[in-house]
Coordinates of N, CA and C in Angstrom, one line a residue:
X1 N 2.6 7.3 17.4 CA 1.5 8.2 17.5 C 0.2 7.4 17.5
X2 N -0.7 7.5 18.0 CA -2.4 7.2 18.3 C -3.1 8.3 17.5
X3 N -4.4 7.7 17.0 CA -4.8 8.2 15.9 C -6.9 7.7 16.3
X4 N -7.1 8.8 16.6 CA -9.1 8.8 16.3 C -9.8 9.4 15.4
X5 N -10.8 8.7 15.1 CA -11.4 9.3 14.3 C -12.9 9.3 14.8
X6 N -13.5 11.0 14.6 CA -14.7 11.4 15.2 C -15.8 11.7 13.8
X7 N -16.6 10.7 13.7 CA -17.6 10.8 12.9 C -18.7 11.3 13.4
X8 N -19.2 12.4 12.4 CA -20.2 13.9 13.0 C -21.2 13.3 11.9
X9 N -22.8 13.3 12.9 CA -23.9 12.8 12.0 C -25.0 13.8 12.2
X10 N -24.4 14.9 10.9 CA -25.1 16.3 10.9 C -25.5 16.6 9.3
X11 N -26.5 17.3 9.1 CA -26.8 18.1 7.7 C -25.5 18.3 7.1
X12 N -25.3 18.2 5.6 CA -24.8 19.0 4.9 C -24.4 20.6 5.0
X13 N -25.1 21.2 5.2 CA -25.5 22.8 5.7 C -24.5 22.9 7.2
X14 N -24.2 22.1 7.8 CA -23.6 22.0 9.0 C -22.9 21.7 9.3
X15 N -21.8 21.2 8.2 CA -21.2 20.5 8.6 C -19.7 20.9 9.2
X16 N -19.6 22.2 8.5 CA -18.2 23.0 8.8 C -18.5 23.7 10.1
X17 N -19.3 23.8 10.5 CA -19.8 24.5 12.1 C -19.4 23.1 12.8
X18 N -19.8 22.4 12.3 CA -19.9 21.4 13.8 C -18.4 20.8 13.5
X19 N -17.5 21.1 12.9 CA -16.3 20.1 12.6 C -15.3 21.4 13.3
X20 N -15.4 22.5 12.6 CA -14.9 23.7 13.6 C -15.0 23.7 15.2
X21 N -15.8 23.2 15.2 CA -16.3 23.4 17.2 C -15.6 22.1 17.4
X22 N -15.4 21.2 16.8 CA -14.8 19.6 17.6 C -13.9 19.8 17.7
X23 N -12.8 20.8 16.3 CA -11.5 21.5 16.3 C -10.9 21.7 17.2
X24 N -12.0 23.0 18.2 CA -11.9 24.2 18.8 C -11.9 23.4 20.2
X25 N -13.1 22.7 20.5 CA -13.3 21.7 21.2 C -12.0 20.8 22.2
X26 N -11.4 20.4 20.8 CA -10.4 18.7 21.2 C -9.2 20.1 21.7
X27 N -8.8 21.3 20.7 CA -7.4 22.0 20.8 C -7.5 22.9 22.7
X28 N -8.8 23.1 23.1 CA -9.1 23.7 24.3 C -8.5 22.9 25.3
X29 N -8.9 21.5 25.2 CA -9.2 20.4 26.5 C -7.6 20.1 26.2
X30 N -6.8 19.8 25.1 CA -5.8 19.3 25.0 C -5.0 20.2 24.1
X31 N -3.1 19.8 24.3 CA -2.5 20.7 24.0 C -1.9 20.6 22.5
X32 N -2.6 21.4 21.8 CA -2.8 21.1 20.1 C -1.2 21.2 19.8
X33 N -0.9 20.7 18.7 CA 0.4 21.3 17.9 C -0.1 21.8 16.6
X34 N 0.5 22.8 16.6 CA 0.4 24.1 15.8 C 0.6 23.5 14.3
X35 N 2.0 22.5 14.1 CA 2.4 22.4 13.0 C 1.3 21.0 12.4
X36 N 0.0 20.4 12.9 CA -0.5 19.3 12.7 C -1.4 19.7 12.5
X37 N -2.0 20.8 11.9 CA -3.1 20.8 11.9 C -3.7 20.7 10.2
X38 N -4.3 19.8 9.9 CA -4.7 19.7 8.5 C -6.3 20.2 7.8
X39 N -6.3 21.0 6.9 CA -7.7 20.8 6.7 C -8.0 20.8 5.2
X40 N -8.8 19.9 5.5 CA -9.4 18.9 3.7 C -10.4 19.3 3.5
X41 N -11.1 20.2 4.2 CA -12.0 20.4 4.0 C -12.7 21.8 2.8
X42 N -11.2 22.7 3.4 CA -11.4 24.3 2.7 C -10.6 23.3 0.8
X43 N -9.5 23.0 1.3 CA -8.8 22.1 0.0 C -9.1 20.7 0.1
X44 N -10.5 20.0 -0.5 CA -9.9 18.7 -0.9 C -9.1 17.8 -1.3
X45 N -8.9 16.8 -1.0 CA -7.7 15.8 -1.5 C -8.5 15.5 -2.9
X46 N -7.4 15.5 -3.9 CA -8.0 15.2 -5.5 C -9.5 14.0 -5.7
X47 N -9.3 13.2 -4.7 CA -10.5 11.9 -4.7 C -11.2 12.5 -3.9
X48 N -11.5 13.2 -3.5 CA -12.9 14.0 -2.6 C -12.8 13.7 -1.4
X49 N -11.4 13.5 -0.8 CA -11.8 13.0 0.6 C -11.4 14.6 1.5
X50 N -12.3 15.0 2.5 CA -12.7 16.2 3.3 C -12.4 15.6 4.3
X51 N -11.9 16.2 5.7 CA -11.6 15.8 6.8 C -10.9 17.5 7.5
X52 N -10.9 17.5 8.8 CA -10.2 17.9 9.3 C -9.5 17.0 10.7
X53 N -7.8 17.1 10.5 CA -7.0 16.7 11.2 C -6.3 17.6 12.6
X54 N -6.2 17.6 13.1 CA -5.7 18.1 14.4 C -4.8 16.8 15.4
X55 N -3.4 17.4 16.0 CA -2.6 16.9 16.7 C -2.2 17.7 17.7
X56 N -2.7 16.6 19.0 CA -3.0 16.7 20.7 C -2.3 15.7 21.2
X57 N -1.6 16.5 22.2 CA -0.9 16.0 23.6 C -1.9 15.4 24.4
X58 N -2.2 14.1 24.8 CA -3.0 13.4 25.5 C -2.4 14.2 26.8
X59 N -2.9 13.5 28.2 CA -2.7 14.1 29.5 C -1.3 12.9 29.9
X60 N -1.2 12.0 29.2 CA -0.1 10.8 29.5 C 1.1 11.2 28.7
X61 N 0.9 12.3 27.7 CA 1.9 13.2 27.1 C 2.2 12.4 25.9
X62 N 1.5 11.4 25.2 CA 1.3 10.9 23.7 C 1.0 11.4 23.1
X63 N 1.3 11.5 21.5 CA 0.7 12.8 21.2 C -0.6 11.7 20.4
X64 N -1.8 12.7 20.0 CA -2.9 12.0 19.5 C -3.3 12.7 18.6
X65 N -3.6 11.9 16.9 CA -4.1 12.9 15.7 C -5.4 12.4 16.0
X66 N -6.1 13.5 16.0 CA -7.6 13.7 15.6 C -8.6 13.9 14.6
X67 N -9.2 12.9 14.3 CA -9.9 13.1 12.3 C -11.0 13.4 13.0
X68 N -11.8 14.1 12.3 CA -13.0 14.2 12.6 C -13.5 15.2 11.1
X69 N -14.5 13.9 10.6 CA -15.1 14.9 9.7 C -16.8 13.8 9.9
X70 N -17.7 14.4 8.7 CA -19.4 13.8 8.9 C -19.3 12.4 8.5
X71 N -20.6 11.8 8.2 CA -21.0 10.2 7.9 C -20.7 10.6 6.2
X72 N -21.1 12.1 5.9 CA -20.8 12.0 4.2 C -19.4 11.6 3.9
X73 N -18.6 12.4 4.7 CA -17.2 12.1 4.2 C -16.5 11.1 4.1
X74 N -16.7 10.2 5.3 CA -16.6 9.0 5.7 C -16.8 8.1 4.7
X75 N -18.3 8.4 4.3 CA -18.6 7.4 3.3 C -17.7 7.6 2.0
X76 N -17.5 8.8 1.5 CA -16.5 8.8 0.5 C -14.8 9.1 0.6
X77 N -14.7 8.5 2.1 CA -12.9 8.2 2.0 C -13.3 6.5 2.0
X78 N -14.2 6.2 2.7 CA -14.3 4.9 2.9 C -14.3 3.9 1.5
X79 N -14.9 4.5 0.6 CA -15.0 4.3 -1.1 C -14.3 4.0 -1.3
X80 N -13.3 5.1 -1.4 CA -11.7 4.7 -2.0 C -10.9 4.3 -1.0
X81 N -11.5 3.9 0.0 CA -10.1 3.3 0.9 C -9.7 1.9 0.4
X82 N -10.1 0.8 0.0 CA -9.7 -0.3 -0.6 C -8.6 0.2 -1.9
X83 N -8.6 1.5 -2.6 CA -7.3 1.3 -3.5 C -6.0 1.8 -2.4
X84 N -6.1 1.5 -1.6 CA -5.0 2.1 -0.4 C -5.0 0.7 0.5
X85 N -6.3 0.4 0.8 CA -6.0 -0.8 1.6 C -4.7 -0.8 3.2
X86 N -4.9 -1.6 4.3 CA -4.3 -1.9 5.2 C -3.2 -2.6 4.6
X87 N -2.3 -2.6 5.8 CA -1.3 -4.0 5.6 C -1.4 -5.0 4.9
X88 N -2.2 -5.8 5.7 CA -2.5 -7.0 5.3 C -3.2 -7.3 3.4
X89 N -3.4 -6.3 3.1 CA -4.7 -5.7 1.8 C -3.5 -5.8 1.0
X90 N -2.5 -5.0 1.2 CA -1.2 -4.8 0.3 C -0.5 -6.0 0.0
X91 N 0.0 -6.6 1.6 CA 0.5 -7.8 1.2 C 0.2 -9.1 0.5
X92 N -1.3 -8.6 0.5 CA -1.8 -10.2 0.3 C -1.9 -9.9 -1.8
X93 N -2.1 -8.5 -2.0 CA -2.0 -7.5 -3.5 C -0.6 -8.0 -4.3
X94 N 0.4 -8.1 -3.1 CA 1.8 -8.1 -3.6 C 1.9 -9.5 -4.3
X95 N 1.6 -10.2 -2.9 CA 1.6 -11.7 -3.2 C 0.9 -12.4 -4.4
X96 N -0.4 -11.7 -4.7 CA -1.0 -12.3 -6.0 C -0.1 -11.7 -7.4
X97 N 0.1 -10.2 -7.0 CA 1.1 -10.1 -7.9 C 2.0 -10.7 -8.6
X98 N 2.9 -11.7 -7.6 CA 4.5 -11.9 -7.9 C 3.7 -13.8 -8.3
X99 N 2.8 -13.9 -7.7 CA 2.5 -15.3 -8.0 C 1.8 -15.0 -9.6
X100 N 1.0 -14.2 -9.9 CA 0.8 -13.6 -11.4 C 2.3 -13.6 -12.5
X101 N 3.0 -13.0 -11.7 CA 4.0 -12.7 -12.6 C 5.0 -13.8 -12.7
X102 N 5.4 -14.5 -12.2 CA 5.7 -15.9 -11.8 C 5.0 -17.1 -12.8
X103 N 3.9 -16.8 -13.4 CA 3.1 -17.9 -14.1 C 3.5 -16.9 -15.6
X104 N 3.3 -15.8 -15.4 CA 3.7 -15.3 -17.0 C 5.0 -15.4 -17.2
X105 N 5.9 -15.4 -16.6 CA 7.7 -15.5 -16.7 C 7.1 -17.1 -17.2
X106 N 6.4 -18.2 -16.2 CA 7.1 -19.9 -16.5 C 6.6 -19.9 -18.0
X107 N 5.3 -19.5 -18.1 CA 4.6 -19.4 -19.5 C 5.6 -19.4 -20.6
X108 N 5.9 -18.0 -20.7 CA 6.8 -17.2 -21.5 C 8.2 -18.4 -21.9
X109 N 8.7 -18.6 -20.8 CA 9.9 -19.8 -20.5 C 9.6 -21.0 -21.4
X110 N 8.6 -21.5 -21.3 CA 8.2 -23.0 -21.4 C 7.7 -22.7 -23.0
X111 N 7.1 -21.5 -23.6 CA 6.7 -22.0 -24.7 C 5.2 -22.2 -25.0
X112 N 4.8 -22.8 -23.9 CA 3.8 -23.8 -24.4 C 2.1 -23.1 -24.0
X113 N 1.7 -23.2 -25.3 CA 0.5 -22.7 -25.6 C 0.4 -21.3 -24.7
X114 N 1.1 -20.2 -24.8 CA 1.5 -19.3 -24.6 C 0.2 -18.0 -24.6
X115 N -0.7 -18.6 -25.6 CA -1.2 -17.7 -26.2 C -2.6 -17.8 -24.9
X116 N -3.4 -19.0 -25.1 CA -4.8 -19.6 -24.1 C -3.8 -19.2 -22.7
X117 N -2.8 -19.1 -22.2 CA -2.2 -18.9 -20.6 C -2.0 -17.9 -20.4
X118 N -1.8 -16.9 -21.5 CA -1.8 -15.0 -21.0 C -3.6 -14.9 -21.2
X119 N -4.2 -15.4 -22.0 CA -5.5 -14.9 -21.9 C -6.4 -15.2 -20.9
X120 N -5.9 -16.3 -20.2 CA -6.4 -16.7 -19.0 C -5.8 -15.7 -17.5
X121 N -4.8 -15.7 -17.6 CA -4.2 -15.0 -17.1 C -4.7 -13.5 -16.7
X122 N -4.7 -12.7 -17.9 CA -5.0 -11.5 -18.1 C -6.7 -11.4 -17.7
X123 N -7.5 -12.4 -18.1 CA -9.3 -12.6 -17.7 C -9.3 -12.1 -16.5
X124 N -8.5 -13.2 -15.2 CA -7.9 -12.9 -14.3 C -8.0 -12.1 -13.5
X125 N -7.1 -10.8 -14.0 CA -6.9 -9.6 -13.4 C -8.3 -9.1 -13.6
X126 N -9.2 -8.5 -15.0 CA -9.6 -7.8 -15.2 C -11.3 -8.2 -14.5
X127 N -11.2 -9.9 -14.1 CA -12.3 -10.0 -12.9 C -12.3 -9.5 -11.6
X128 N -10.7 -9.1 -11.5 CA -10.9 -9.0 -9.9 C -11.7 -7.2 -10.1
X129 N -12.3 -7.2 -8.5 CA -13.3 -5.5 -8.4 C -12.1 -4.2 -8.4
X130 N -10.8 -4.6 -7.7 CA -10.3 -3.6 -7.6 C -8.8 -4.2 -7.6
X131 N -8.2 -3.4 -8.6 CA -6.8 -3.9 -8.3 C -5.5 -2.7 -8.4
X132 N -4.8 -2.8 -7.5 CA -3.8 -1.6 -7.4 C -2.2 -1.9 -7.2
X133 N -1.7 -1.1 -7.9 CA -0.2 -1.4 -7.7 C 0.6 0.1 -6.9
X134 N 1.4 -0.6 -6.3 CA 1.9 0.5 -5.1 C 3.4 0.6 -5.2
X135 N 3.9 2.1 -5.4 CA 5.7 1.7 -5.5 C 6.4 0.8 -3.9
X136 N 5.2 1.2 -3.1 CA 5.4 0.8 -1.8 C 5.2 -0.9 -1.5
X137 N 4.4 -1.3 -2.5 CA 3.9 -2.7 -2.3 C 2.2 -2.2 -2.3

């Protein structure tokens, strides 16, 4: 599946008119599916992210989800998009992880000055801006 997203740079006061008509808009021109249609907007997702989703049959018969919410919303999925992160964001998450955890196991193993190597360690984590663990990775 292909996947757009339509950022709408309108008033607050406007914003469910103009997100309804792109709706109404994208589902006219192209052949919506009934069961795809999401809206975040009437129910927010618990972190505040608002959107409405819609799923269209391109003319090449792909199907295509359609985001389309304003620059407000945007900005606040965009916020919390780093504790989600892309591929690469995860893997590279995982990798500091296991290399973290890897130095606390040798630590632990070895003995030695145990105490200054978790504190350093732990400083560590608590510098980095954002850190997240995923059952996914």
């Amino acid at each position: 599946m292909f996947a757009i997203r339509i950022i709408l740079d309108t008033p607050v006061e406007h914003e469910k008119i103009f997100l309804l008509a792109g709706v109404f808009d994208c589902n006219d021109y192209y052949t919506p599916n009934p069961d795809r249609l999401r809206d975040w907007i009437s129910t927010p997702k618990g972190n505040g992210y608002e959107s409405l989703h819609t799923t269209v049959m391109a003319k090449n018969g792909q199907w295509v989800e359609v985001q389309i919410r304003t620059k407000r919303m945007d900005e606040i999925a965009e916020r919390d998009m780093p504790l989600i992160g892309n591929i690469r964001q995860r893997s590279q998450v995982r990798i500091n992880l296991e290399k973290w955890l890897m130095r606390v196991r040798e630590t632990l193993e070895n003995r030695t000055s145990v105490h200054s190597s978790l504190l350093m360690t732990f400083a560590g984590i608590f510098l980095m801006k954002k850190f997240c663990v995923h059952s996914e990775g």
